[in-house]
PDB file of C-alpha atoms in Angstrom:
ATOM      1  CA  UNK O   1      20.768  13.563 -36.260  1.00  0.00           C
ATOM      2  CA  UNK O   2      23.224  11.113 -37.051  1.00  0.00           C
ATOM      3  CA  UNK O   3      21.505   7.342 -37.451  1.00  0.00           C
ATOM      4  CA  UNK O   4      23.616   6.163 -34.409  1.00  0.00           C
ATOM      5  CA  UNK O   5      22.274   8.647 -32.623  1.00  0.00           C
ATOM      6  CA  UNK O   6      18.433   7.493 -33.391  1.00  0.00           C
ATOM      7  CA  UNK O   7      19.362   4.254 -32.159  1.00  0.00           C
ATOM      8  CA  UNK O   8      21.268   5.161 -29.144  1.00  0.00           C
ATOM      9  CA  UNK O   9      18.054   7.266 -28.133  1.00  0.00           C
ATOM     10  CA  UNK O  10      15.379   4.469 -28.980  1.00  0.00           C
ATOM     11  CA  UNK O  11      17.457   2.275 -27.012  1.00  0.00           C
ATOM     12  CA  UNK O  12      17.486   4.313 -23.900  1.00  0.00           C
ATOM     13  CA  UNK O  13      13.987   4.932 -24.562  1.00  0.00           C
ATOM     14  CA  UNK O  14      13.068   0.952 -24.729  1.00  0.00           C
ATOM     15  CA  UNK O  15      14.788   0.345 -21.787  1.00  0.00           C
ATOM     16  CA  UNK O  16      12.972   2.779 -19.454  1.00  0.00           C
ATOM     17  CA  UNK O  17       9.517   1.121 -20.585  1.00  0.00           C
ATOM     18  CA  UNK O  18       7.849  -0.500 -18.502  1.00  0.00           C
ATOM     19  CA  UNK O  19       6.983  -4.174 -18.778  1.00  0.00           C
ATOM     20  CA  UNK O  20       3.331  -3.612 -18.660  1.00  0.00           C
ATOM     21  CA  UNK O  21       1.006  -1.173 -19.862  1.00  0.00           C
ATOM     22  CA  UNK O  22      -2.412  -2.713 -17.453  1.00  0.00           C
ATOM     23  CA  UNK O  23      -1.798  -4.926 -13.628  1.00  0.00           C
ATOM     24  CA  UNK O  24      -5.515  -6.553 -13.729  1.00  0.00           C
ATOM     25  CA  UNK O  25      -6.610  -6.506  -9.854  1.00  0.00           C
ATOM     26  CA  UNK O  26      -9.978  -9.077  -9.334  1.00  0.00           C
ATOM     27  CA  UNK O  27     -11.342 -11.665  -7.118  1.00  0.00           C
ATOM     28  CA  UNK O  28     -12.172 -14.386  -9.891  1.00  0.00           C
ATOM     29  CA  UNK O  29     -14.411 -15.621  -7.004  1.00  0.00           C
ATOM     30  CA  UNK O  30     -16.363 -12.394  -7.721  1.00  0.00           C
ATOM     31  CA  UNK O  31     -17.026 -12.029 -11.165  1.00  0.00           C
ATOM     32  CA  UNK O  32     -16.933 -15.384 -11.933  1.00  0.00           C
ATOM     33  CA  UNK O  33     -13.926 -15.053 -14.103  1.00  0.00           C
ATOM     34  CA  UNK O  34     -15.901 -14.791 -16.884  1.00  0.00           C
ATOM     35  CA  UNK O  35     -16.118 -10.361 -17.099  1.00  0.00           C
ATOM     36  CA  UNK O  36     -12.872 -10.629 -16.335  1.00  0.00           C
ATOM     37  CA  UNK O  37     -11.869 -13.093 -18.845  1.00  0.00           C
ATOM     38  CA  UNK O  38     -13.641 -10.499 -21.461  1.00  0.00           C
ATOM     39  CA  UNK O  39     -12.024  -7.786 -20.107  1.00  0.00           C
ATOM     40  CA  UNK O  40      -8.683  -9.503 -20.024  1.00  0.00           C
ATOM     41  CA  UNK O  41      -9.415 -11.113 -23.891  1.00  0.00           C
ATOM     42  CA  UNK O  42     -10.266  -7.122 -25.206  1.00  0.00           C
ATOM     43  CA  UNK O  43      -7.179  -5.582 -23.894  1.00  0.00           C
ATOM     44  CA  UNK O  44      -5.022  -8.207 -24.775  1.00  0.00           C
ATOM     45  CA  UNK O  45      -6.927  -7.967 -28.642  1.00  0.00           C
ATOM     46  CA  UNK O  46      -5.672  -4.192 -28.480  1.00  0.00           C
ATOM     47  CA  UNK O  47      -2.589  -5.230 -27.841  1.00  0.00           C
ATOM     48  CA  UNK O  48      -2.710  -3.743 -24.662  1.00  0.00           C
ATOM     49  CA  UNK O  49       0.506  -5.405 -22.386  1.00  0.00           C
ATOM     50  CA  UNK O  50      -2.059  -7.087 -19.533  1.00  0.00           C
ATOM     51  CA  UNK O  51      -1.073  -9.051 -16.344  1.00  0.00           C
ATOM     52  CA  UNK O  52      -3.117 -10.800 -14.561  1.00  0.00           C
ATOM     53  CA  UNK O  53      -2.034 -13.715 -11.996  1.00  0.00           C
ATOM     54  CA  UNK O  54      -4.455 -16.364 -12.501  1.00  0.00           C
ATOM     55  CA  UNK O  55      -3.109 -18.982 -10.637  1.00  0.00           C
ATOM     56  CA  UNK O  56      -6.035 -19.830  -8.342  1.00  0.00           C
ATOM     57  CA  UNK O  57      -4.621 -18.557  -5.020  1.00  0.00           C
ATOM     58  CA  UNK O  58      -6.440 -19.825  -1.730  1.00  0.00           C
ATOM     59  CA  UNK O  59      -8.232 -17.057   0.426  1.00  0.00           C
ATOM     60  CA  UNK O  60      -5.163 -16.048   2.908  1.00  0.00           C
ATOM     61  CA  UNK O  61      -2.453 -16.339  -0.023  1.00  0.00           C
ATOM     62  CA  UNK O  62       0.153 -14.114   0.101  1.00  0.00           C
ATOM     63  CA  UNK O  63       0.794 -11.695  -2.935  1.00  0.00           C
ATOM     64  CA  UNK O  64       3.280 -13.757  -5.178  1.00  0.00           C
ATOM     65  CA  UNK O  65       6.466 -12.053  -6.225  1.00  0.00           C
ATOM     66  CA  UNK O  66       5.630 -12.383  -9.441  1.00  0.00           C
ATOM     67  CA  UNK O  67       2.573  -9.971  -8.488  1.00  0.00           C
ATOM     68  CA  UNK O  68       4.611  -7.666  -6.741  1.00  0.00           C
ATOM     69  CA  UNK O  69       7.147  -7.006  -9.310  1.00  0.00           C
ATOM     70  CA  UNK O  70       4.200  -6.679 -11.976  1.00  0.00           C
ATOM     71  CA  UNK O  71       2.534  -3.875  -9.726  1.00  0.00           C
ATOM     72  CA  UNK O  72       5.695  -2.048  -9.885  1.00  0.00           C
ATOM     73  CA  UNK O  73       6.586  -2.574 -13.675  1.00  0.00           C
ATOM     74  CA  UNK O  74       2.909  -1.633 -14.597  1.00  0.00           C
ATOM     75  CA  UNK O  75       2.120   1.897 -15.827  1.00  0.00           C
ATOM     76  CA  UNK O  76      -1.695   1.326 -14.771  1.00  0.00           C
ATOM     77  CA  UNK O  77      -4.163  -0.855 -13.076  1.00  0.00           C
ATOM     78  CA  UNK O  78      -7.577  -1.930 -13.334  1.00  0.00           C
ATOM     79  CA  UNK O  79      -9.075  -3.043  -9.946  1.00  0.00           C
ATOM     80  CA  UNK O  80     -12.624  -5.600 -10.697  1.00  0.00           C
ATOM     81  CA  UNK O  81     -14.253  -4.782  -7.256  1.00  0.00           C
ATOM     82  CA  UNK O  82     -17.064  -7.401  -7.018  1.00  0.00           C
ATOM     83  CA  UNK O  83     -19.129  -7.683  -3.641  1.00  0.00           C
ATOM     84  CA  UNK O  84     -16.453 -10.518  -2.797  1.00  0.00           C
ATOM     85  CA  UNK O  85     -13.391  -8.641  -3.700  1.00  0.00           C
ATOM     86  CA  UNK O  86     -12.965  -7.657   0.339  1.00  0.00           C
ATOM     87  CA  UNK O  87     -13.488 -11.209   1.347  1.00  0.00           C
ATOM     88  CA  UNK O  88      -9.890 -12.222  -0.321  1.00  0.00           C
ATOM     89  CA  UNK O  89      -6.528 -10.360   2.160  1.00  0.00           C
ATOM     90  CA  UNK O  90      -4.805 -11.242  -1.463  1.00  0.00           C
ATOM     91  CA  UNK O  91      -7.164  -8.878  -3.012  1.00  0.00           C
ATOM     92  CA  UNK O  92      -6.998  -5.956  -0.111  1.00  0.00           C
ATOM     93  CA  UNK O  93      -3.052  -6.154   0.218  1.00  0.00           C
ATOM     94  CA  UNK O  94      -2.789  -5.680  -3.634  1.00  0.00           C
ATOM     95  CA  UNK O  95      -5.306  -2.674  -3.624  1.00  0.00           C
ATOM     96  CA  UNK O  96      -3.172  -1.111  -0.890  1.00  0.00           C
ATOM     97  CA  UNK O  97      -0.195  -1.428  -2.411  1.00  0.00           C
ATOM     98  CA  UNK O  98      -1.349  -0.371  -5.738  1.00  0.00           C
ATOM     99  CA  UNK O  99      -2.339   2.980  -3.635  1.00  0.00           C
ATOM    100  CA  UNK O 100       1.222   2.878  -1.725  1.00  0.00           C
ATOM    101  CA  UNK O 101       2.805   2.802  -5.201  1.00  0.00           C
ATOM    102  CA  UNK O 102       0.742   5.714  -6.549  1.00  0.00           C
ATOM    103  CA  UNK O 103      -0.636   4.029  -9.794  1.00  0.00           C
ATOM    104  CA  UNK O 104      -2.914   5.190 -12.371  1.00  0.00           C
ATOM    105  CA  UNK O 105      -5.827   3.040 -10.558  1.00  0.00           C
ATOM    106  CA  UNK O 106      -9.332   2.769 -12.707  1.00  0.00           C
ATOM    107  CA  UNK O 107     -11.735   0.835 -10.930  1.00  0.00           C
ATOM    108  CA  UNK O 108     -14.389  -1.588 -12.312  1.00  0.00           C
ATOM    109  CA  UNK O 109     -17.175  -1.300  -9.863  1.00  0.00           C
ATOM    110  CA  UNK O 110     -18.312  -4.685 -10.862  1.00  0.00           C
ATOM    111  CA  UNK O 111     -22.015  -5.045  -9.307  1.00  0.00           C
ATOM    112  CA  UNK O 112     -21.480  -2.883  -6.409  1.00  0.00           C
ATOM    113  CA  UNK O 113     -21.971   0.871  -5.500  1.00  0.00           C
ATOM    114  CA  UNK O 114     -18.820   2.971  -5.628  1.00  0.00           C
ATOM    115  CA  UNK O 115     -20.055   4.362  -2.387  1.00  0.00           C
ATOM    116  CA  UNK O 116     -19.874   1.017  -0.886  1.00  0.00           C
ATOM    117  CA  UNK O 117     -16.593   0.638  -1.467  1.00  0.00           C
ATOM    118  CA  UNK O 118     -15.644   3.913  -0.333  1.00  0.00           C
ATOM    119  CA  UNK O 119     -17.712   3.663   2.934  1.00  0.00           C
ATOM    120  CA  UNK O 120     -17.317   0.307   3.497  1.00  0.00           C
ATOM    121  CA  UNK O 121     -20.837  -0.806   3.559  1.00  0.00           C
ATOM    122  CA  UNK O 122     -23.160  -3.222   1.985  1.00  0.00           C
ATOM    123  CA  UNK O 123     -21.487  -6.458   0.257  1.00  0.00           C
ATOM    124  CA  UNK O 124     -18.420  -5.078   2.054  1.00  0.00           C
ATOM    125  CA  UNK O 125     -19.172  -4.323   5.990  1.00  0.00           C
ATOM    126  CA  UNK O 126     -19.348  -8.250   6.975  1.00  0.00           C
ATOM    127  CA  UNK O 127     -15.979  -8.908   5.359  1.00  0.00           C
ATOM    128  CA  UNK O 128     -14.320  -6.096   6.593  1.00  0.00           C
ATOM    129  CA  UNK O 129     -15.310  -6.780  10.423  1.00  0.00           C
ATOM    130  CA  UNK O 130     -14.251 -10.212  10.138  1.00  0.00           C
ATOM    131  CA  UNK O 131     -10.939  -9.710   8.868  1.00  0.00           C
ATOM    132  CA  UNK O 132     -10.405  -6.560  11.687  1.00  0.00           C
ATOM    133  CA  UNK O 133     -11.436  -9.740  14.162  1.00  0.00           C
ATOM    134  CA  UNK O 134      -8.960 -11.892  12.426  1.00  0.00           C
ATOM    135  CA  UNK O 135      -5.831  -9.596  11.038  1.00  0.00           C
ATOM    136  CA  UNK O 136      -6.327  -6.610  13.580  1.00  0.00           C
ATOM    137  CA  UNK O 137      -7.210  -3.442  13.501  1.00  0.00           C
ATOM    138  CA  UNK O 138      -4.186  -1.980  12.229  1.00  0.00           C
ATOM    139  CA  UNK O 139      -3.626  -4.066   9.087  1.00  0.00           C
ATOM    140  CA  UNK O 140      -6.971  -3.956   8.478  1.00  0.00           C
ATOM    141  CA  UNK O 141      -6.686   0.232   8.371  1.00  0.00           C
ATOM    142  CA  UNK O 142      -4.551  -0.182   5.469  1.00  0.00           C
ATOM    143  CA  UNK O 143      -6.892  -2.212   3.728  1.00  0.00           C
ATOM    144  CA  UNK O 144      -9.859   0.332   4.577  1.00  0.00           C
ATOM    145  CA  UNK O 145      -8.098   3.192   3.495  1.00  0.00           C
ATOM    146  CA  UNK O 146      -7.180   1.802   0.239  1.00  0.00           C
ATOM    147  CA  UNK O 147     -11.069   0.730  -0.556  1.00  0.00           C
ATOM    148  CA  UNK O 148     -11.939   4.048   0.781  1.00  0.00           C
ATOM    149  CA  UNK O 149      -9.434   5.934  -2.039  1.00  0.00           C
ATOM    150  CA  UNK O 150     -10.599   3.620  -4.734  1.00  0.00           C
ATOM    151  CA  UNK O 151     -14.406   4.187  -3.921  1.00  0.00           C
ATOM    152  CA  UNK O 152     -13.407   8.079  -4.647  1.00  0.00           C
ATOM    153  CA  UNK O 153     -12.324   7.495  -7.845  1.00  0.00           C
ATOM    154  CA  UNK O 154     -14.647   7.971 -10.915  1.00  0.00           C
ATOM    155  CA  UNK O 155     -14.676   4.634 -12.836  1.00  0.00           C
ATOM    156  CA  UNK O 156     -16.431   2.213 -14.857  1.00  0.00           C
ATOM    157  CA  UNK O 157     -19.855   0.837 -13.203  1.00  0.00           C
ATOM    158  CA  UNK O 158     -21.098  -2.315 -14.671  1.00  0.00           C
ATOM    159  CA  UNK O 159     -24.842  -3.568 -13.129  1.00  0.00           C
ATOM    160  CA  UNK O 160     -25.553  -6.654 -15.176  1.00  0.00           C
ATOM    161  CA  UNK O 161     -23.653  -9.885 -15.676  1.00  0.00           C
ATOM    162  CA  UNK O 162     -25.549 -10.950 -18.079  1.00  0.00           C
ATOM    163  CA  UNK O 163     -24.908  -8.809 -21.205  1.00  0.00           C
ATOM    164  CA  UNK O 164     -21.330  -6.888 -21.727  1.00  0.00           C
ATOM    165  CA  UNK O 165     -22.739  -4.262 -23.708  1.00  0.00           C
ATOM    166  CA  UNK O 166     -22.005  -0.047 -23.819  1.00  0.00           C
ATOM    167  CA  UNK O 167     -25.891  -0.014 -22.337  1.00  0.00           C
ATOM    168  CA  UNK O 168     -24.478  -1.754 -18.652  1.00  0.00           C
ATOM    169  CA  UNK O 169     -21.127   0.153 -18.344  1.00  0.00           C
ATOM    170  CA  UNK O 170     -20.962   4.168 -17.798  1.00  0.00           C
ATOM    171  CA  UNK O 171     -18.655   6.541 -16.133  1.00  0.00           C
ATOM    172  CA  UNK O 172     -19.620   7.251 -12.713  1.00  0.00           C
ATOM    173  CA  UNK O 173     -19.573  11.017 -12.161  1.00  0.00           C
ATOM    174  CA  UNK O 174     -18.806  12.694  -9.081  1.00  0.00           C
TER     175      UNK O 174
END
């Protein structure tokens, strides 16, 4: 192979990559920013390509574009679902559309029980209710079929907020 070649491919190559490697998905609300700060500060130490949109959004914010377009142009995302992550529509659109687009989605099930999330129950009910009350029934379907997928997924379970250690985080097997 001729070196023009090589550089022809690698070009190609670049070009199809995606912008980032991790979308971060949290309510900082929830987790206090600080476990996500960590979690944010260790990827980005492994040079791992990390978004996260950190720009303090109220409750019924909209997903910024700037969101949107990252969701797309990320090859995976890690969803922090603390018992206030369904309080935020922010946080529930997001987790749908991360479904809609078919990522590689690892949840975080930050101080809550995976079947919670999946079910709906616990931290999770009283927020849900409200925002069927609020946002309808219909929207609100979206939102309850993402948390359901997510709560089916085998992911990282972390109980204690007051150590980050290997002892507090294991894989939740189904």
């Amino acid at each position: 192979m001729e070196e023009s070649d090589y550089v022809s491919e690698s070009t190609r190559a670049a070009a199809f990559r995606l912008k980032w490697d991790v979308f971060l998905s949290f309510r900082g609300e929830g987790t206090g920013n600080n476990f996500t700060d960590l979690l944010y500060d260790s990827l980005f130490s492994n040079e791992i390509r990390v978004f996260r949109d950190n720009d303090g959004m109220n409750w019924g914010d909209e997903i910024s574009p700037s969101s949107l377009e990252a969701m797309e142009d990320s090859a995976a995302v890690v969803a922090v679902i603390s018992p206030n992550y369904a309080s935020s529509q922010r946080c529930l659109e997001e987790l749908a559309r991360i479904c809609e687009l078919r990522k590689l989605l690892l949840p975080v099930f930050f101080q809550v029980d995976p079947s919670d999330v999946r079910r709906q129950k616990g931290p999770f009910k009283e927020a849900i209710e409200g925002l069927e009350a609020k946002c309808g029934v219909e929207k609100v379907k979206r939102w309850r079929n993402a948390m359901e997928r997510t709560g089916g997924i085998s992911g990282c379970v972390y109980n204690s907020w007051l150590t980050l250690s290997l002892s507090n985080i294991h894989m939740e097997k189904r």
